[in-house]
CSV table of C-alpha atoms in Angstrom, one decimal:
chain,number,residue,atom,x,y,z
A,1,MET,CA,93.1,63.4,-140.2
A,2,ASN,CA,90.0,63.6,-142.1
A,3,PHE,CA,87.2,61.3,-141.1
A,4,ALA,CA,84.7,62.9,-143.6
A,5,PRO,CA,85.0,60.2,-146.3
A,6,VAL,CA,84.5,57.5,-143.7
A,7,TRP,CA,81.4,59.1,-142.5
A,8,ALA,CA,80.0,59.4,-145.8
A,9,SER,CA,80.7,55.8,-146.6
A,10,ARG,CA,79.1,54.8,-143.0
A,11,TRP,CA,76.4,52.8,-144.6
A,12,LEU,CA,78.6,50.8,-146.7
A,13,LEU,CA,80.7,50.2,-143.7
A,14,LEU,CA,77.6,49.2,-141.5
A,15,ASP,CA,76.5,46.7,-144.2
A,16,SER,CA,79.9,45.0,-144.3
A,17,PHE,CA,80.0,45.0,-140.5
A,18,LEU,CA,76.6,43.2,-140.4
A,19,THR,CA,78.2,40.8,-143.1
A,20,THR,CA,81.2,39.9,-141.0
A,21,LEU,CA,79.1,39.6,-138.0
A,22,PHE,CA,76.8,37.1,-139.8
A,23,LEU,CA,79.6,35.1,-141.2
A,24,SER,CA,81.4,34.9,-137.8
A,25,ALA,CA,78.2,33.9,-136.0
A,26,ILE,CA,77.2,31.1,-138.3
A,27,ALA,CA,80.9,29.9,-138.7
A,28,ILE,CA,81.3,29.7,-134.8
A,29,VAL,CA,77.9,28.0,-134.3
A,30,VAL,CA,78.5,25.4,-137.0
A,31,GLY,CA,82.2,25.0,-136.1
A,32,THR,CA,81.3,24.5,-132.5
A,33,PHE,CA,78.7,21.9,-133.5
A,34,VAL,CA,81.2,20.2,-135.6
A,35,GLY,CA,84.1,20.3,-133.1
A,36,THR,CA,81.7,19.1,-130.2
A,37,LEU,CA,80.7,16.1,-132.4
A,38,VAL,CA,84.2,15.3,-133.3
A,39,SER,CA,85.5,15.3,-129.6
A,40,VAL,CA,82.5,13.1,-128.6
A,41,LEU,CA,83.1,10.6,-131.4
A,42,ARG,CA,86.9,10.6,-130.8
A,43,ALA,CA,86.1,10.0,-127.0
A,44,LEU,CA,84.3,6.7,-128.2
A,45,ASN,CA,87.7,5.6,-129.7
A,46,ILE,CA,86.3,3.6,-132.8
A,47,GLY,CA,89.3,2.4,-134.7
A,48,VAL,CA,89.1,3.7,-138.2
A,49,LEU,CA,86.7,6.6,-137.4
A,50,ASN,CA,89.1,7.8,-134.8
A,51,VAL,CA,91.8,7.9,-137.4
A,52,VAL,CA,89.8,9.8,-139.9
A,53,LEU,CA,88.6,12.3,-137.3
A,54,ARG,CA,92.4,12.9,-136.1
A,55,ILE,CA,93.3,13.4,-139.8
A,56,TYR,CA,90.7,16.1,-140.1
A,57,VAL,CA,91.8,17.9,-137.0
A,58,GLU,CA,95.4,17.9,-137.9
A,59,VAL,CA,94.9,18.9,-141.5
A,60,PHE,CA,92.8,21.8,-140.7
A,61,ARG,CA,94.9,22.9,-137.6
A,62,GLY,CA,98.2,22.4,-139.5
A,63,THR,CA,97.3,24.3,-142.7
A,64,PRO,CA,96.7,28.2,-143.1
A,65,LEU,CA,93.0,29.0,-143.3
A,66,LEU,CA,93.9,31.3,-146.3
A,67,MET,CA,95.1,27.9,-148.3
A,68,GLN,CA,91.8,26.4,-147.2
A,69,LEU,CA,89.8,29.2,-148.7
A,70,PHE,CA,91.7,29.0,-151.9
A,71,PHE,CA,91.1,25.4,-152.1
A,72,VAL,CA,87.4,25.5,-151.5
A,73,TYR,CA,86.7,28.6,-153.9
A,74,PHE,CA,89.2,27.9,-156.6
A,75,GLY,CA,90.1,24.2,-156.2
A,76,LEU,CA,86.7,22.7,-156.0
A,77,PRO,CA,85.3,24.2,-159.3
A,78,MET,CA,88.2,22.3,-160.9
A,79,LEU,CA,86.7,19.1,-159.6
A,80,GLY,CA,83.2,20.0,-160.9
A,81,ILE,CA,82.0,21.5,-157.7
A,82,GLU,CA,80.8,25.1,-157.9
A,83,VAL,CA,80.9,27.1,-154.9
A,84,ASP,CA,79.9,30.9,-154.4
A,85,LYS,CA,81.8,33.2,-152.4
A,86,PHE,CA,79.6,32.9,-149.2
A,87,TRP,CA,79.5,29.2,-149.3
A,88,ALA,CA,83.3,28.9,-149.8
A,89,ALA,CA,83.9,31.3,-146.9
A,90,PHE,CA,81.4,29.8,-144.6
A,91,SER,CA,82.3,26.2,-145.1
A,92,ALA,CA,86.1,26.8,-144.9
A,93,ILE,CA,86.1,28.8,-141.8
A,94,SER,CA,83.3,26.4,-140.2
A,95,LEU,CA,85.6,23.5,-140.8
A,96,TYR,CA,88.7,25.4,-139.5
A,97,THR,CA,87.0,26.4,-136.3
A,98,GLY,CA,85.4,22.9,-135.9
A,99,ALA,CA,89.2,21.5,-135.9
A,100,TYR,CA,90.3,24.0,-133.0
A,101,VAL,CA,87.0,23.5,-131.0
A,102,ALA,CA,87.5,19.8,-131.1
A,103,GLU,CA,91.1,20.0,-129.9
A,104,VAL,CA,90.3,22.5,-127.1
A,105,LEU,CA,87.2,20.1,-126.0
A,106,ARG,CA,89.5,17.2,-126.2
A,107,ALA,CA,92.1,18.9,-123.9
A,108,GLY,CA,89.1,19.7,-121.5
A,109,VAL,CA,87.9,16.2,-121.2
A,110,GLU,CA,91.4,14.9,-120.8
A,111,ALA,CA,91.7,17.3,-117.7
A,112,VAL,CA,88.9,15.6,-116.0
A,113,PRO,CA,90.3,13.2,-113.4
A,114,LYS,CA,89.9,9.6,-114.6
A,115,GLY,CA,88.9,8.6,-111.1
A,116,GLN,CA,85.7,10.5,-111.4
A,117,VAL,CA,84.9,8.8,-114.6
A,118,GLU,CA,85.7,5.4,-113.2
A,119,ALA,CA,83.4,6.3,-110.1
A,120,ALA,CA,80.7,7.0,-112.5
A,121,THR,CA,81.0,3.9,-114.2
A,122,ALA,CA,81.2,1.8,-111.1
A,123,LEU,CA,77.9,3.7,-110.3
A,124,GLY,CA,76.3,2.2,-113.4
A,125,LEU,CA,76.0,5.4,-115.5
A,126,SER,CA,76.0,4.9,-119.2
A,127,PHE,CA,78.4,6.4,-121.5
A,128,GLY,CA,76.1,9.3,-122.3
A,129,GLN,CA,75.3,9.9,-118.6
A,130,ARG,CA,79.1,10.1,-117.8
A,131,LEU,CA,79.7,12.5,-120.6
A,132,TRP,CA,76.7,14.9,-119.6
A,133,TYR,CA,77.0,14.8,-115.8
A,134,VAL,CA,80.5,14.1,-114.9
A,135,VAL,CA,82.8,15.2,-117.8
A,136,ARG,CA,80.9,18.0,-119.4
A,137,PRO,CA,80.8,20.5,-116.4
A,138,GLN,CA,84.3,20.1,-115.5
A,139,ALA,CA,85.7,19.9,-119.1
A,140,LEU,CA,83.7,23.1,-120.0
A,141,ARG,CA,85.3,25.0,-116.9
A,142,VAL,CA,88.8,24.2,-118.3
A,143,ALA,CA,87.9,24.7,-122.1
A,144,LEU,CA,86.0,27.9,-121.8
A,145,PRO,CA,89.0,30.3,-121.9
A,146,PRO,CA,90.8,28.9,-124.8
A,147,LEU,CA,87.4,28.4,-126.5
A,148,VAL,CA,86.6,32.0,-126.4
A,149,GLY,CA,90.1,32.7,-127.5
A,150,VAL,CA,89.4,30.7,-130.7
A,151,TYR,CA,86.1,32.5,-131.4
A,152,VAL,CA,87.7,35.9,-131.1
A,153,ALA,CA,90.6,34.7,-133.5
A,154,ILE,CA,88.0,33.4,-135.9
A,155,ILE,CA,86.1,36.7,-136.1
A,156,LYS,CA,89.3,38.5,-136.9
A,157,ASP,CA,90.2,35.6,-139.4
A,158,THR,CA,86.9,36.2,-141.3
A,159,SER,CA,89.0,39.2,-143.0
A,160,LEU,CA,90.9,36.6,-144.8
A,161,ALA,CA,87.7,36.1,-147.0
A,162,THR,CA,88.5,39.1,-148.7
A,163,VAL,CA,91.1,37.2,-151.0
A,164,ILE,CA,88.1,35.4,-152.7
A,165,GLY,CA,86.2,38.6,-153.2
A,166,TYR,CA,83.6,38.2,-150.3
A,167,ASN,CA,82.5,41.6,-149.2
A,168,GLU,CA,83.1,41.6,-145.4
A,169,LEU,CA,84.6,44.4,-143.3
A,170,MET,CA,88.3,44.3,-144.5
A,171,ARG,CA,87.4,44.0,-148.1
A,172,ARG,CA,85.3,47.3,-147.8
A,173,ALA,CA,88.1,49.0,-146.0
A,174,MET,CA,90.4,48.1,-148.9
A,175,GLU,CA,87.9,49.7,-151.4
A,176,LEU,CA,87.5,52.7,-149.4
A,177,VAL,CA,91.3,53.4,-149.1
A,178,LEU,CA,91.5,52.9,-152.9
A,179,GLN,CA,88.6,55.3,-153.3
A,180,TYR,CA,89.5,58.1,-150.9
A,181,GLY,CA,93.2,57.5,-150.2
A,182,ARG,CA,92.7,57.7,-146.4
A,183,PRO,CA,94.3,54.5,-145.1
A,184,LEU,CA,94.7,55.7,-141.6
A,185,GLU,CA,91.3,57.0,-141.0
A,186,VAL,CA,89.6,53.8,-142.7
A,187,LEU,CA,91.7,51.2,-140.9
A,188,LEU,CA,91.1,52.9,-137.5
A,189,THR,CA,87.4,52.9,-138.1
A,190,VAL,CA,87.4,49.3,-139.1
A,191,GLY,CA,89.6,48.4,-136.3
A,192,CYS,CA,87.4,49.8,-133.8
A,193,LEU,CA,84.5,47.8,-135.6
A,194,TYR,CA,86.2,44.6,-135.0
A,195,PHE,CA,86.9,45.7,-131.5
A,196,ILE,CA,83.1,46.3,-130.9
A,197,ILE,CA,82.6,42.6,-131.9
A,198,CYS,CA,85.4,41.1,-130.0
A,199,PHE,CA,85.6,42.9,-126.8
A,200,PRO,CA,82.1,42.1,-125.5
A,201,ILE,CA,82.7,38.4,-126.1
A,202,SER,CA,85.9,38.6,-124.0
A,203,LYS,CA,84.1,40.4,-121.3
A,204,PHE,CA,81.3,37.7,-121.4
A,205,SER,CA,83.7,35.0,-121.0
A,206,GLU,CA,85.2,36.6,-118.0
A,207,TRP,CA,81.9,36.9,-116.4
A,208,ILE,CA,81.1,33.3,-117.1
A,209,GLU,CA,84.4,32.2,-115.7
A,210,ARG,CA,83.6,34.4,-112.4
A,211,ARG,CA,80.1,32.7,-112.3
A,212,LEU,CA,81.6,29.1,-112.7
A,213,ALA,CA,84.3,29.9,-110.0
A,214,ARG,CA,81.6,31.2,-107.6
A,215,ASN,CA,78.8,28.8,-108.0
A,216,GLY,CA,80.7,25.7,-109.4
A,217,ALA,CA,80.2,24.1,-112.8
């Protein structure tokens, strides 16, 4: 194996690595906010709103992210809405993340014993107080492992943005393979870069879970 071409392109790979890291971070932050908001609004169980939110969750969970990227980048301009590569990738991945986060949090909320919520209601706690002091700590403990799984999957799924020409890590890898013809070396390097992002998140999640188990939510 010859890693010399990879080393010669290290600054290009670093630039794409930081681009992937940035896209992943903001998509996860915005997606988590959207998912949390959706799960809270669904907990209110407001007729039509609940139906709309459920449709959003089911549509984005039930269709491929690749199709959503195509729709945002190629479909919206046909409707007169111009979207550049970054905003197309960001909006599609964020909404996709939000749908999964909403479903994970919903499952966490439903795992909280109803008796505890009823007891909090009997004590005179408002909806917000019940949500924050009773539901949130217990739901978070249940939701944390699958939530981290969603985040790790989203980081890897940012590679799909290459299909719309966004210059993330996987697109850079394809360019280097075409330029140097060293697919094994390039893909091994890129795989290690993805691992550098995802592995610390998984270990941090394990640390948080141990803390919660030892000290309580």
